mmCIF file of C-alpha atoms in Angstrom:
data_model
loop_
_atom_site.group_PDB
_atom_site.id
_atom_site.type_symbol
_atom_site.label_atom_id
_atom_site.label_comp_id
_atom_site.label_asym_id
_atom_site.label_seq_id
_atom_site.Cartn_x
_atom_site.Cartn_y
_atom_site.Cartn_z
ATOM 1 C CA MET A 9 10.809 -4.560 -14.968
ATOM 2 C CA LEU A 10 10.879 -1.032 -13.629
ATOM 3 C CA SER A 11 12.012 -2.169 -10.214
ATOM 4 C CA PRO A 12 14.222 -5.072 -9.214
ATOM 5 C CA HIS A 13 11.480 -7.261 -7.775
ATOM 6 C CA PRO A 14 12.228 -10.813 -8.805
ATOM 7 C CA ILE A 15 9.368 -12.694 -10.369
ATOM 8 C CA GLY A 16 9.691 -16.381 -11.011
ATOM 9 C CA ALA A 17 7.865 -19.638 -11.177
ATOM 10 C CA LEU A 18 8.163 -22.764 -9.084
ATOM 11 C CA THR A 19 7.869 -26.168 -10.671
ATOM 12 C CA PHE A 20 7.294 -29.244 -8.557
ATOM 13 C CA ASP A 21 7.942 -32.546 -10.262
ATOM 14 C CA ARG A 22 7.324 -35.794 -8.397
ATOM 15 C CA VAL A 23 7.543 -34.141 -4.977
ATOM 16 C CA PRO A 24 6.025 -36.411 -2.334
ATOM 17 C CA VAL A 25 3.418 -34.791 -0.104
ATOM 18 C CA THR A 26 2.445 -36.650 3.030
ATOM 19 C CA PRO A 27 -0.567 -35.926 5.257
ATOM 20 C CA ASP A 28 1.850 -34.221 7.676
ATOM 21 C CA ASP A 29 2.794 -31.747 4.929
ATOM 22 C CA VAL A 30 -0.759 -30.503 4.364
ATOM 23 C CA ILE A 31 -1.603 -27.059 5.739
ATOM 24 C CA GLY A 32 -5.241 -26.994 6.804
ATOM 25 C CA ARG A 33 -7.707 -29.588 5.564
ATOM 26 C CA PRO A 34 -7.577 -31.147 2.084
ATOM 27 C CA GLY A 35 -9.794 -29.157 -0.245
ATOM 28 C CA ASP A 36 -9.408 -25.953 1.816
ATOM 29 C CA GLY A 37 -6.186 -24.779 0.149
ATOM 30 C CA PHE A 38 -7.745 -21.763 -1.544
ATOM 31 C CA ARG A 39 -9.307 -20.591 1.727
ATOM 32 C CA VAL A 40 -6.001 -21.026 3.555
ATOM 33 C CA ALA A 41 -4.215 -19.036 0.837
ATOM 34 C CA MET A 42 -6.816 -16.272 0.958
ATOM 35 C CA ASP A 43 -6.638 -16.113 4.770
ATOM 36 C CA THR A 44 -2.877 -15.573 4.620
ATOM 37 C CA LEU A 45 -3.521 -12.455 2.566
ATOM 38 C CA ASN A 46 -5.159 -10.923 5.636
ATOM 39 C CA LEU A 47 -1.689 -10.945 7.180
ATOM 40 C CA PHE A 48 0.297 -10.047 4.080
ATOM 41 C CA ARG A 49 -1.881 -7.126 2.983
ATOM 42 C CA PRO A 50 -1.058 -5.026 6.066
ATOM 43 C CA SER A 51 2.631 -5.878 5.635
ATOM 44 C CA VAL A 52 2.510 -4.532 2.075
ATOM 45 C CA GLY A 53 0.727 -1.515 3.540
ATOM 46 C CA ALA A 54 3.535 -1.068 6.067
ATOM 47 C CA PHE A 55 6.076 -1.207 3.236
ATOM 48 C CA ALA A 56 4.086 1.484 1.411
ATOM 49 C CA VAL A 57 3.914 3.668 4.534
ATOM 50 C CA GLY A 58 7.690 3.447 4.786
ATOM 51 C CA MET A 59 8.018 4.582 1.188
ATOM 52 C CA ALA A 60 5.627 7.480 1.785
ATOM 53 C CA GLN A 61 7.461 8.498 4.959
ATOM 54 C CA ALA A 62 10.833 8.464 3.179
ATOM 55 C CA ALA A 63 9.433 10.649 0.389
ATOM 56 C CA LEU A 64 7.826 12.997 2.903
ATOM 57 C CA ASP A 65 11.038 13.320 4.928
ATOM 58 C CA ALA A 66 13.037 14.083 1.789
ATOM 59 C CA THR A 67 10.451 16.667 0.745
ATOM 60 C CA LEU A 68 10.405 18.414 4.112
ATOM 61 C CA ASP A 69 14.189 18.699 4.047
ATOM 62 C CA HIS A 70 14.237 19.867 0.434
ATOM 63 C CA THR A 71 11.480 22.464 0.781
ATOM 64 C CA ALA A 72 12.983 23.832 4.007
ATOM 65 C CA HIS A 73 16.402 24.390 2.411
ATOM 66 C CA ARG A 74 15.661 25.111 -1.262
ATOM 67 C CA HIS A 75 15.231 28.823 -1.919
ATOM 68 C CA ALA A 76 13.151 30.177 -4.782
ATOM 69 C CA PHE A 77 10.946 33.222 -5.267
ATOM 70 C CA GLY A 78 12.670 35.092 -2.438
ATOM 71 C CA GLY A 79 12.674 32.440 0.284
ATOM 72 C CA PRO A 80 12.470 28.764 1.164
ATOM 73 C CA LEU A 81 9.924 26.738 -0.766
ATOM 74 C CA ARG A 82 8.195 25.845 2.515
ATOM 75 C CA ASP A 83 7.031 29.461 2.801
ATOM 76 C CA LEU A 84 4.932 29.135 -0.350
ATOM 77 C CA GLN A 85 1.367 28.285 0.598
ATOM 78 C CA ALA A 86 0.950 25.850 -2.290
ATOM 79 C CA VAL A 87 4.038 23.927 -1.161
ATOM 80 C CA SER A 88 3.129 23.934 2.529
ATOM 81 C CA HIS A 89 -0.391 22.735 1.738
ATOM 82 C CA GLN A 90 1.006 19.891 -0.369
ATOM 83 C CA THR A 91 3.374 18.788 2.389
ATOM 84 C CA ALA A 92 0.522 18.985 4.910
ATOM 85 C CA GLU A 93 -1.563 16.720 2.659
ATOM 86 C CA MET A 94 1.340 14.310 2.212
ATOM 87 C CA ALA A 95 1.847 14.095 5.980
ATOM 88 C CA THR A 96 -1.844 13.680 6.740
ATOM 89 C CA ARG A 97 -2.310 10.868 4.239
ATOM 90 C CA THR A 98 0.862 9.138 5.429
ATOM 91 C CA GLU A 99 -0.287 9.213 9.052
ATOM 92 C CA ALA A 100 -3.788 7.998 8.130
ATOM 93 C CA ALA A 101 -2.235 5.113 6.182
ATOM 94 C CA ARG A 102 0.020 4.270 9.138
ATOM 95 C CA LEU A 103 -2.991 4.142 11.466
ATOM 96 C CA LEU A 104 -5.004 1.932 9.092
ATOM 97 C CA VAL A 105 -2.076 -0.486 8.792
ATOM 98 C CA HIS A 106 -1.676 -0.579 12.571
ATOM 99 C CA ALA A 107 -5.407 -1.190 13.060
ATOM 100 C CA ALA A 108 -5.359 -4.030 10.515
ATOM 101 C CA ALA A 109 -2.341 -5.651 12.178
ATOM 102 C CA CYS A 110 -4.025 -5.384 15.590
ATOM 103 C CA ALA A 111 -7.239 -6.872 14.158
ATOM 104 C CA HIS A 112 -5.248 -9.773 12.716
ATOM 105 C CA ASP A 113 -3.437 -10.382 16.010
ATOM 106 C CA ALA A 114 -6.743 -10.285 17.891
ATOM 107 C CA GLY A 115 -8.503 -12.605 15.439
ATOM 108 C CA ALA A 116 -11.141 -9.918 14.870
ATOM 109 C CA PRO A 117 -14.079 -10.832 12.640
ATOM 110 C CA ASP A 118 -13.473 -7.797 10.407
ATOM 111 C CA VAL A 119 -9.804 -8.531 9.707
ATOM 112 C CA ARG A 120 -10.439 -9.094 5.992
ATOM 113 C CA LEU A 121 -12.093 -5.671 5.670
ATOM 114 C CA ARG A 122 -9.408 -3.904 7.698
ATOM 115 C CA SER A 123 -6.572 -5.617 5.816
ATOM 116 C CA ALA A 124 -8.002 -4.670 2.434
ATOM 117 C CA MET A 125 -8.618 -1.072 3.535
ATOM 118 C CA ALA A 126 -5.111 -0.743 4.957
ATOM 119 C CA LYS A 127 -3.435 -2.189 1.865
ATOM 120 C CA LEU A 128 -5.532 -0.087 -0.512
ATOM 121 C CA PHE A 129 -5.127 3.205 1.314
ATOM 122 C CA ALA A 130 -1.452 2.781 2.159
ATOM 123 C CA THR A 131 -0.374 1.845 -1.362
ATOM 124 C CA GLU A 132 -2.479 4.552 -3.000
ATOM 125 C CA THR A 133 -1.092 7.032 -0.460
ATOM 126 C CA ALA A 134 2.478 6.016 -1.197
ATOM 127 C CA GLN A 135 1.855 6.569 -4.909
ATOM 128 C CA TYR A 136 0.419 10.025 -4.198
ATOM 129 C CA VAL A 137 3.150 11.066 -1.747
ATOM 130 C CA VAL A 138 6.034 9.885 -3.915
ATOM 131 C CA ASP A 139 4.558 11.530 -7.005
ATOM 132 C CA THR A 140 4.021 14.802 -5.126
ATOM 133 C CA ALA A 141 7.550 14.633 -3.721
ATOM 134 C CA VAL A 142 8.971 14.254 -7.221
ATOM 135 C CA GLN A 143 6.906 17.234 -8.358
ATOM 136 C CA LEU A 144 8.175 19.420 -5.495
ATOM 137 C CA HIS A 145 11.783 18.380 -6.033
ATOM 138 C CA GLY A 146 11.713 18.977 -9.762
ATOM 139 C CA ALA A 147 13.972 17.339 -12.321
ATOM 140 C CA ARG A 148 16.716 16.510 -9.795
ATOM 141 C CA ALA A 149 14.392 13.866 -8.286
ATOM 142 C CA LEU A 150 14.487 11.927 -11.539
ATOM 143 C CA GLN A 151 18.263 11.663 -11.707
ATOM 144 C CA ARG A 152 19.573 8.119 -11.415
ATOM 145 C CA GLY A 153 20.613 7.454 -7.817
ATOM 146 C CA HIS A 154 18.304 10.023 -6.196
ATOM 147 C CA LEU A 155 16.134 8.585 -3.410
ATOM 148 C CA LEU A 156 12.961 9.763 -5.127
ATOM 149 C CA GLU A 157 13.996 8.292 -8.466
ATOM 150 C CA HIS A 158 14.321 4.966 -6.669
ATOM 151 C CA LEU A 159 11.001 5.346 -4.838
ATOM 152 C CA TYR A 160 9.266 6.457 -8.024
ATOM 153 C CA ARG A 161 10.224 3.181 -9.707
ATOM 154 C CA GLU A 162 9.412 1.086 -6.628
ATOM 155 C CA VAL A 163 6.084 2.590 -5.572
ATOM 156 C CA ARG A 164 3.985 1.121 -8.374
ATOM 157 C CA ALA A 165 4.523 -2.545 -7.540
ATOM 158 C CA PRO A 166 2.905 -2.582 -4.060
ATOM 159 C CA ARG A 167 -0.363 -1.396 -5.608
ATOM 160 C CA ILE A 168 -0.448 -4.770 -7.392
ATOM 161 C CA TYR A 169 1.000 -7.102 -4.708
ATOM 162 C CA GLU A 170 -1.483 -9.191 -2.705
ATOM 163 C CA GLY A 171 -4.285 -8.051 -4.986
ATOM 164 C CA ALA A 172 -4.452 -4.859 -7.042
ATOM 165 C CA SER A 173 -6.272 -1.783 -5.758
ATOM 166 C CA GLU A 174 -9.378 -2.757 -7.719
ATOM 167 C CA VAL A 175 -9.394 -6.151 -5.988
ATOM 168 C CA GLN A 176 -9.153 -4.431 -2.608
ATOM 169 C CA ARG A 177 -12.115 -2.213 -3.452
ATOM 170 C CA GLY A 178 -14.116 -5.303 -4.395
ATOM 171 C CA ILE A 179 -13.243 -6.997 -1.097
ATOM 172 C CA ILE A 180 -14.126 -3.884 0.873
ATOM 173 C CA ALA A 181 -17.484 -3.517 -0.844
ATOM 174 C CA LYS A 182 -18.282 -7.215 -0.405
ATOM 175 C CA GLU A 183 -17.413 -7.054 3.311
ATOM 176 C CA LEU A 184 -19.448 -3.875 3.816
ATOM 177 C CA TYR A 185 -22.534 -5.416 2.234
ATOM 178 C CA ALA A 186 -22.099 -8.875 3.775
ATOM 179 C CA GLY A 187 -24.196 -8.097 6.827
ATOM 180 C CA ILE A 188 -26.902 -6.126 5.082
ATOM 181 C CA ARG A 189 -30.033 -8.005 4.195
ATOM 182 C CA THR A 190 -31.635 -6.602 1.076
ATOM 183 C CA GLU A 191 -35.308 -6.637 0.301
ATOM 184 C CA GLU A 192 -34.706 -9.381 -2.266
ATOM 185 C CA THR A 193 -33.019 -11.695 0.269
ATOM 186 C CA THR A 194 -35.707 -11.219 2.904
ATOM 187 C CA ARG A 195 -38.560 -12.340 0.663
#
């Protein structure tokens, strides 16, 4: 794999399961599993925000100290606009993750929607911010051992964890339309 995320399989052979070992009610296992994703999706989002913030911090330092074209890179409008975009998306992702975590803690009815939005936006943001950081750093960012080389390998996996981005979009759409009665359903 690109990143050192262990993937494995569990095999249970003749493991006794008593009624005390059951989580939830028998037959509700899938629902219980899906409900736990409402907690795990924001945590993946938080991980992604951390990756984006690390890439942003490295980029701010690099563009403030790296001189080209007669001055620091930060003085180039194209560079400063890119860092502004990176920072704005990172903060928006952070706020979505925080809102989803608060919704989960409060038992809010829209926790599934908020969790999916937070996970989707935060992981897509991390991908964007890390990619932009690599672009602004140039080839040195791809050298083995560089923080951005590490983040560049790592940032792809969270977009798949706890449901890929396409799954999150499907959940979001389903939740948005759940309360809307269409003409067909009112007949």
